[in-house]
Amino acid sequence: MSTDQAHDARDHHESWHAALHRLQECGVSHVLASVVGAAGSTPREPGAKLVVTSTAVIDTLGGGHFEQQVIETARRHLAATPVATGTHLEAFPLGGRSGQCCGGFVHVLIEVFAGAESHLTLFGAGHVGQALVELLAPLPWRIDWYDSRAEAFPPRHPHDRYPDRVRPLTLAADAEGVARAVAAIPRMLTCW
């Protein structure tokens, strides 16, 4: 797969609303693009939605150069450091701006979701670790939760109380295993 293909990978099996839920549960930065107004001949009607991440596109606004411009706009917002959540209204005259023959006019609402902005690494899945995760799970943080005992983690069920951004990870109970886990901790930016 080429870089361009990976950049615009599409999931044709997942709906926009399932993707939106999954990405918010996992704490991944994403954009929801919604057609909120249309005049004249347009690829899709108001209410059509598209979800964009830095590597994937889920659903469609009708394709063509117009949709590619929406994807590029979304990815510019996602590439900002830090990702700034917010909404933006974009106007697309399909003949002038997008070069599409249908020639209509579309307004697209771009909603930017920054995802999990904080990351926590927790060592230990005993009663204290489980109580901490129970308290922390509702927060929009990614939690890497380590223990050398796989059986120490609560069993995961389809209707689990922990979102997917809480990741139980088993580590080797030796200095090398702990060193690998510590090396995997993301660097934190310090803001003064």
PDB file of C-alpha atoms in Angstrom:
ATOM      1  CA  MET A   1       0.000   0.000   0.000  1.00  0.00           C
ATOM      2  CA  SER A   2       1.393   3.370  -1.003  1.00  0.00           C
ATOM      3  CA  THR A   3       1.661   6.294   1.371  1.00  0.00           C
ATOM      4  CA  ASP A   4      -1.213   8.050  -0.440  1.00  0.00           C
ATOM      5  CA  GLN A   5      -3.396   4.954  -0.153  1.00  0.00           C
ATOM      6  CA  ALA A   6      -2.617   4.640   3.572  1.00  0.00           C
ATOM      7  CA  HIS A   7      -3.266   8.372   4.004  1.00  0.00           C
ATOM      8  CA  ASP A   8      -6.763   7.996   2.559  1.00  0.00           C
ATOM      9  CA  ALA A   9      -7.597   4.502   3.840  1.00  0.00           C
ATOM     10  CA  ARG A  10     -11.346   4.025   3.937  1.00  0.00           C
ATOM     11  CA  ASP A  11     -13.358   1.684   6.076  1.00  0.00           C
ATOM     12  CA  HIS A  12     -16.335   0.713   3.939  1.00  0.00           C
ATOM     13  CA  HIS A  13     -17.751  -1.546   6.634  1.00  0.00           C
ATOM     14  CA  GLU A  14     -18.090   0.911   9.503  1.00  0.00           C
ATOM     15  CA  SER A  15     -20.764   3.601   9.674  1.00  0.00           C
ATOM     16  CA  TRP A  16     -19.865   7.157  10.611  1.00  0.00           C
ATOM     17  CA  HIS A  17     -21.746   6.895  13.925  1.00  0.00           C
ATOM     18  CA  ALA A  18     -20.007   3.621  14.892  1.00  0.00           C
ATOM     19  CA  ALA A  19     -16.637   5.178  14.011  1.00  0.00           C
ATOM     20  CA  LEU A  20     -17.436   8.318  15.993  1.00  0.00           C
ATOM     21  CA  HIS A  21     -18.292   6.244  19.064  1.00  0.00           C
ATOM     22  CA  ARG A  22     -15.207   4.019  18.686  1.00  0.00           C
ATOM     23  CA  LEU A  23     -12.818   6.941  18.212  1.00  0.00           C
ATOM     24  CA  GLN A  24     -14.229   8.837  21.185  1.00  0.00           C
ATOM     25  CA  GLU A  25     -14.013   5.721  23.384  1.00  0.00           C
ATOM     26  CA  CYS A  26     -10.425   5.121  22.279  1.00  0.00           C
ATOM     27  CA  GLY A  27      -9.423   8.764  22.693  1.00  0.00           C
ATOM     28  CA  VAL A  28      -8.231   9.166  19.065  1.00  0.00           C
ATOM     29  CA  SER A  29      -8.218  12.635  17.470  1.00  0.00           C
ATOM     30  CA  HIS A  30     -10.830  12.886  14.727  1.00  0.00           C
ATOM     31  CA  VAL A  31     -13.112  15.206  12.777  1.00  0.00           C
ATOM     32  CA  LEU A  32     -16.821  14.844  12.071  1.00  0.00           C
ATOM     33  CA  ALA A  33     -17.708  16.625   8.812  1.00  0.00           C
ATOM     34  CA  SER A  34     -21.444  17.189   8.217  1.00  0.00           C
ATOM     35  CA  VAL A  35     -23.251  18.665   5.242  1.00  0.00           C
ATOM     36  CA  VAL A  36     -25.444  21.310   6.906  1.00  0.00           C
ATOM     37  CA  GLY A  37     -26.614  23.195   3.834  1.00  0.00           C
ATOM     38  CA  ALA A  38     -26.866  22.526   0.116  1.00  0.00           C
ATOM     39  CA  ALA A  39     -28.164  24.492  -2.855  1.00  0.00           C
ATOM     40  CA  GLY A  40     -28.414  23.428  -6.460  1.00  0.00           C
ATOM     41  CA  SER A  41     -26.977  20.145  -7.667  1.00  0.00           C
ATOM     42  CA  THR A  42     -24.800  18.555  -4.940  1.00  0.00           C
ATOM     43  CA  PRO A  43     -23.328  15.088  -4.322  1.00  0.00           C
ATOM     44  CA  ARG A  44     -25.220  14.561  -1.018  1.00  0.00           C
ATOM     45  CA  GLU A  45     -28.045  16.130   0.937  1.00  0.00           C
ATOM     46  CA  PRO A  46     -27.813  17.938   4.303  1.00  0.00           C
ATOM     47  CA  GLY A  47     -27.238  15.421   7.080  1.00  0.00           C
ATOM     48  CA  ALA A  48     -24.571  13.418   5.206  1.00  0.00           C
ATOM     49  CA  LYS A  49     -21.561  12.820   7.447  1.00  0.00           C
ATOM     50  CA  LEU A  50     -17.942  11.781   7.163  1.00  0.00           C
ATOM     51  CA  VAL A  51     -15.432  10.918   9.907  1.00  0.00           C
ATOM     52  CA  VAL A  52     -11.747  11.676   9.295  1.00  0.00           C
ATOM     53  CA  THR A  53      -8.643  10.676  11.274  1.00  0.00           C
ATOM     54  CA  SER A  54      -5.014  11.214  10.315  1.00  0.00           C
ATOM     55  CA  THR A  55      -5.054   7.823   8.550  1.00  0.00           C
ATOM     56  CA  ALA A  56      -8.669   6.885   7.809  1.00  0.00           C
ATOM     57  CA  VAL A  57     -11.887   8.139   6.245  1.00  0.00           C
ATOM     58  CA  ILE A  58     -15.214   6.620   7.253  1.00  0.00           C
ATOM     59  CA  ASP A  59     -18.383   7.106   5.164  1.00  0.00           C
ATOM     60  CA  THR A  60     -18.735   9.681   2.375  1.00  0.00           C
ATOM     61  CA  LEU A  61     -19.963  13.141   1.456  1.00  0.00           C
ATOM     62  CA  GLY A  62     -20.308  12.096  -2.169  1.00  0.00           C
ATOM     63  CA  GLY A  63     -16.729  11.777  -3.361  1.00  0.00           C
ATOM     64  CA  GLY A  64     -14.851  13.818  -5.888  1.00  0.00           C
ATOM     65  CA  HIS A  65     -12.624  16.837  -5.419  1.00  0.00           C
ATOM     66  CA  PHE A  66     -15.117  18.389  -2.976  1.00  0.00           C
ATOM     67  CA  GLU A  67     -14.801  15.444  -0.578  1.00  0.00           C
ATOM     68  CA  GLN A  68     -10.999  15.462  -0.949  1.00  0.00           C
ATOM     69  CA  GLN A  69     -10.992  19.161   0.020  1.00  0.00           C
ATOM     70  CA  VAL A  70     -13.104  18.382   3.103  1.00  0.00           C
ATOM     71  CA  ILE A  71     -10.658  15.585   4.074  1.00  0.00           C
ATOM     72  CA  GLU A  72      -7.650  17.895   3.578  1.00  0.00           C
ATOM     73  CA  THR A  73      -9.323  20.626   5.675  1.00  0.00           C
ATOM     74  CA  ALA A  74     -10.064  18.116   8.446  1.00  0.00           C
ATOM     75  CA  ARG A  75      -6.489  16.820   8.433  1.00  0.00           C
ATOM     76  CA  ARG A  76      -5.073  20.339   8.643  1.00  0.00           C
ATOM     77  CA  HIS A  77      -7.048  20.794  11.860  1.00  0.00           C
ATOM     78  CA  LEU A  78      -5.835  17.402  13.157  1.00  0.00           C
ATOM     79  CA  ALA A  79      -2.210  18.276  12.353  1.00  0.00           C
ATOM     80  CA  ALA A  80      -2.275  21.395  14.571  1.00  0.00           C
ATOM     81  CA  THR A  81      -0.198  21.118  17.726  1.00  0.00           C
ATOM     82  CA  PRO A  82      -2.038  20.805  19.994  1.00  0.00           C
ATOM     83  CA  VAL A  83      -5.223  19.723  18.235  1.00  0.00           C
ATOM     84  CA  ALA A  84      -7.731  22.472  19.017  1.00  0.00           C
ATOM     85  CA  THR A  85     -11.257  21.237  19.476  1.00  0.00           C
ATOM     86  CA  GLY A  86     -13.963  23.372  17.986  1.00  0.00           C
ATOM     87  CA  THR A  87     -16.320  23.838  15.072  1.00  0.00           C
ATOM     88  CA  HIS A  88     -15.735  25.508  11.739  1.00  0.00           C
ATOM     89  CA  LEU A  89     -18.195  26.206   8.938  1.00  0.00           C
ATOM     90  CA  GLU A  90     -16.729  25.804   5.445  1.00  0.00           C
ATOM     91  CA  ALA A  91     -18.387  26.904   2.200  1.00  0.00           C
ATOM     92  CA  PHE A  92     -17.811  24.892  -0.974  1.00  0.00           C
ATOM     93  CA  PRO A  93     -19.008  26.382  -4.266  1.00  0.00           C
ATOM     94  CA  LEU A  94     -18.677  23.127  -6.180  1.00  0.00           C
ATOM     95  CA  GLY A  95     -17.986  24.697  -9.548  1.00  0.00           C
ATOM     96  CA  GLY A  96     -15.569  27.423  -8.404  1.00  0.00           C
ATOM     97  CA  ARG A  97     -13.701  26.044  -5.391  1.00  0.00           C
ATOM     98  CA  SER A  98     -13.994  22.329  -6.083  1.00  0.00           C
ATOM     99  CA  GLY A  99     -14.061  22.211  -9.873  1.00  0.00           C
ATOM    100  CA  GLN A 100     -16.994  19.792  -9.900  1.00  0.00           C
ATOM    101  CA  CYS A 101     -19.469  19.839 -12.781  1.00  0.00           C
ATOM    102  CA  CYS A 102     -22.563  19.601 -10.548  1.00  0.00           C
ATOM    103  CA  GLY A 103     -22.037  23.293  -9.733  1.00  0.00           C
ATOM    104  CA  GLY A 104     -24.092  23.464  -6.541  1.00  0.00           C
ATOM    105  CA  PHE A 105     -23.118  24.999  -3.217  1.00  0.00           C
ATOM    106  CA  VAL A 106     -22.452  23.089   0.023  1.00  0.00           C
ATOM    107  CA  HIS A 107     -21.867  24.217   3.619  1.00  0.00           C
ATOM    108  CA  VAL A 108     -19.931  21.704   5.733  1.00  0.00           C
ATOM    109  CA  LEU A 109     -19.662  21.854   9.519  1.00  0.00           C
ATOM    110  CA  ILE A 110     -16.221  20.624  10.631  1.00  0.00           C
ATOM    111  CA  GLU A 111     -16.218  19.437  14.276  1.00  0.00           C
ATOM    112  CA  VAL A 112     -12.733  18.733  15.646  1.00  0.00           C
ATOM    113  CA  PHE A 113     -12.302  16.319  18.558  1.00  0.00           C
ATOM    114  CA  ALA A 114      -8.815  16.314  20.105  1.00  0.00           C
ATOM    115  CA  GLY A 115      -9.116  12.833  21.589  1.00  0.00           C
ATOM    116  CA  ALA A 116      -7.392  11.843  24.786  1.00  0.00           C
ATOM    117  CA  GLU A 117      -5.092  14.667  25.744  1.00  0.00           C
ATOM    118  CA  SER A 118      -3.591  12.960  28.754  1.00  0.00           C
ATOM    119  CA  HIS A 119      -1.870   9.662  29.195  1.00  0.00           C
ATOM    120  CA  LEU A 120      -1.456   7.739  32.431  1.00  0.00           C
ATOM    121  CA  THR A 121       0.691   4.683  33.048  1.00  0.00           C
ATOM    122  CA  LEU A 122      -0.317   2.637  36.066  1.00  0.00           C
ATOM    123  CA  PHE A 123       1.663  -0.271  37.513  1.00  0.00           C
ATOM    124  CA  GLY A 124      -0.278  -2.829  39.530  1.00  0.00           C
ATOM    125  CA  ALA A 125      -3.678  -4.475  39.061  1.00  0.00           C
ATOM    126  CA  GLY A 126      -4.329  -5.355  42.691  1.00  0.00           C
ATOM    127  CA  HIS A 127      -7.216  -3.909  44.666  1.00  0.00           C
ATOM    128  CA  VAL A 128      -5.692  -0.412  44.768  1.00  0.00           C
ATOM    129  CA  GLY A 129      -4.955  -0.417  41.013  1.00  0.00           C
ATOM    130  CA  GLN A 130      -8.457  -1.657  40.222  1.00  0.00           C
ATOM    131  CA  ALA A 131     -10.008   1.050  42.420  1.00  0.00           C
ATOM    132  CA  LEU A 132      -7.891   3.727  40.721  1.00  0.00           C
ATOM    133  CA  VAL A 133      -8.868   2.548  37.239  1.00  0.00           C
ATOM    134  CA  GLU A 134     -12.523   2.493  38.287  1.00  0.00           C
ATOM    135  CA  LEU A 135     -12.210   6.166  39.266  1.00  0.00           C
ATOM    136  CA  LEU A 136     -10.076   7.197  36.275  1.00  0.00           C
ATOM    137  CA  ALA A 137     -11.902   5.307  33.483  1.00  0.00           C
ATOM    138  CA  PRO A 138     -14.556   8.016  32.877  1.00  0.00           C
ATOM    139  CA  LEU A 139     -11.864  10.649  32.248  1.00  0.00           C
ATOM    140  CA  PRO A 140     -10.708  11.245  28.641  1.00  0.00           C
ATOM    141  CA  TRP A 141      -7.276   9.735  29.294  1.00  0.00           C
ATOM    142  CA  ARG A 142      -5.418   6.834  27.790  1.00  0.00           C
ATOM    143  CA  ILE A 143      -4.427   4.468  30.575  1.00  0.00           C
ATOM    144  CA  ASP A 144      -1.725   1.837  30.086  1.00  0.00           C
ATOM    145  CA  TRP A 145      -2.257  -0.498  33.024  1.00  0.00           C
ATOM    146  CA  TYR A 146       0.590  -2.925  33.754  1.00  0.00           C
ATOM    147  CA  ASP A 147       0.866  -5.999  35.935  1.00  0.00           C
ATOM    148  CA  SER A 148       2.941  -9.169  35.667  1.00  0.00           C
ATOM    149  CA  ARG A 149      -0.160 -11.252  36.490  1.00  0.00           C
ATOM    150  CA  ALA A 150      -2.627 -11.419  33.605  1.00  0.00           C
ATOM    151  CA  GLU A 151      -5.221 -12.930  35.939  1.00  0.00           C
ATOM    152  CA  ALA A 152      -5.042  -9.836  38.206  1.00  0.00           C
ATOM    153  CA  PHE A 153      -6.979  -7.722  35.685  1.00  0.00           C
ATOM    154  CA  PRO A 154     -10.767  -7.826  35.937  1.00  0.00           C
ATOM    155  CA  PRO A 155     -12.291  -9.995  33.175  1.00  0.00           C
ATOM    156  CA  ARG A 156     -13.417  -8.031  30.106  1.00  0.00           C
ATOM    157  CA  HIS A 157     -17.022  -8.494  29.049  1.00  0.00           C
ATOM    158  CA  PRO A 158     -18.902  -7.149  26.014  1.00  0.00           C
ATOM    159  CA  HIS A 159     -20.528  -4.530  28.243  1.00  0.00           C
ATOM    160  CA  ASP A 160     -17.353  -3.739  30.143  1.00  0.00           C
ATOM    161  CA  ARG A 161     -17.204  -0.795  32.492  1.00  0.00           C
ATOM    162  CA  TYR A 162     -13.821   0.280  31.060  1.00  0.00           C
ATOM    163  CA  PRO A 163     -13.542   2.057  27.700  1.00  0.00           C
ATOM    164  CA  ASP A 164     -11.042   0.805  25.100  1.00  0.00           C
ATOM    165  CA  ARG A 165      -8.597   3.578  26.000  1.00  0.00           C
ATOM    166  CA  VAL A 166      -7.909   1.640  29.253  1.00  0.00           C
ATOM    167  CA  ARG A 167      -5.377  -0.970  28.132  1.00  0.00           C
ATOM    168  CA  PRO A 168      -4.466  -3.810  30.531  1.00  0.00           C
ATOM    169  CA  LEU A 169      -0.916  -4.924  29.627  1.00  0.00           C
ATOM    170  CA  THR A 170       1.023  -7.873  31.016  1.00  0.00           C
ATOM    171  CA  LEU A 171       4.728  -7.292  31.596  1.00  0.00           C
ATOM    172  CA  ALA A 172       7.540  -9.671  32.404  1.00  0.00           C
ATOM    173  CA  ALA A 173       8.249  -9.687  36.151  1.00  0.00           C
ATOM    174  CA  ASP A 174      11.925  -8.877  35.748  1.00  0.00           C
ATOM    175  CA  ALA A 175      14.037  -5.764  35.362  1.00  0.00           C
ATOM    176  CA  GLU A 176      13.997  -6.026  31.557  1.00  0.00           C
ATOM    177  CA  GLY A 177      10.174  -6.241  31.434  1.00  0.00           C
ATOM    178  CA  VAL A 178       9.819  -3.219  33.693  1.00  0.00           C
ATOM    179  CA  ALA A 179      12.418  -1.312  31.652  1.00  0.00           C
ATOM    180  CA  ARG A 180      10.453  -2.017  28.430  1.00  0.00           C
ATOM    181  CA  ALA A 181       7.238  -0.787  30.062  1.00  0.00           C
ATOM    182  CA  VAL A 182       8.918   2.382  31.340  1.00  0.00           C
ATOM    183  CA  ALA A 183      10.469   3.010  27.901  1.00  0.00           C
ATOM    184  CA  ALA A 184       6.966   2.770  26.361  1.00  0.00           C
ATOM    185  CA  ILE A 185       5.653   5.660  28.490  1.00  0.00           C
ATOM    186  CA  PRO A 186       5.023   8.618  26.167  1.00  0.00           C
ATOM    187  CA  ARG A 187       7.081  11.724  26.810  1.00  0.00           C
ATOM    188  CA  MET A 188       5.061  14.441  28.425  1.00  0.00           C
ATOM    189  CA  LEU A 189       5.215  18.012  27.237  1.00  0.00           C
ATOM    190  CA  THR A 190       5.853  20.489  29.990  1.00  0.00           C
ATOM    191  CA  CYS A 191       4.043  23.792  29.632  1.00  0.00           C
ATOM    192  CA  TRP A 192       5.024  26.751  31.788  1.00  0.00           C
TER     193      TRP A 192
END
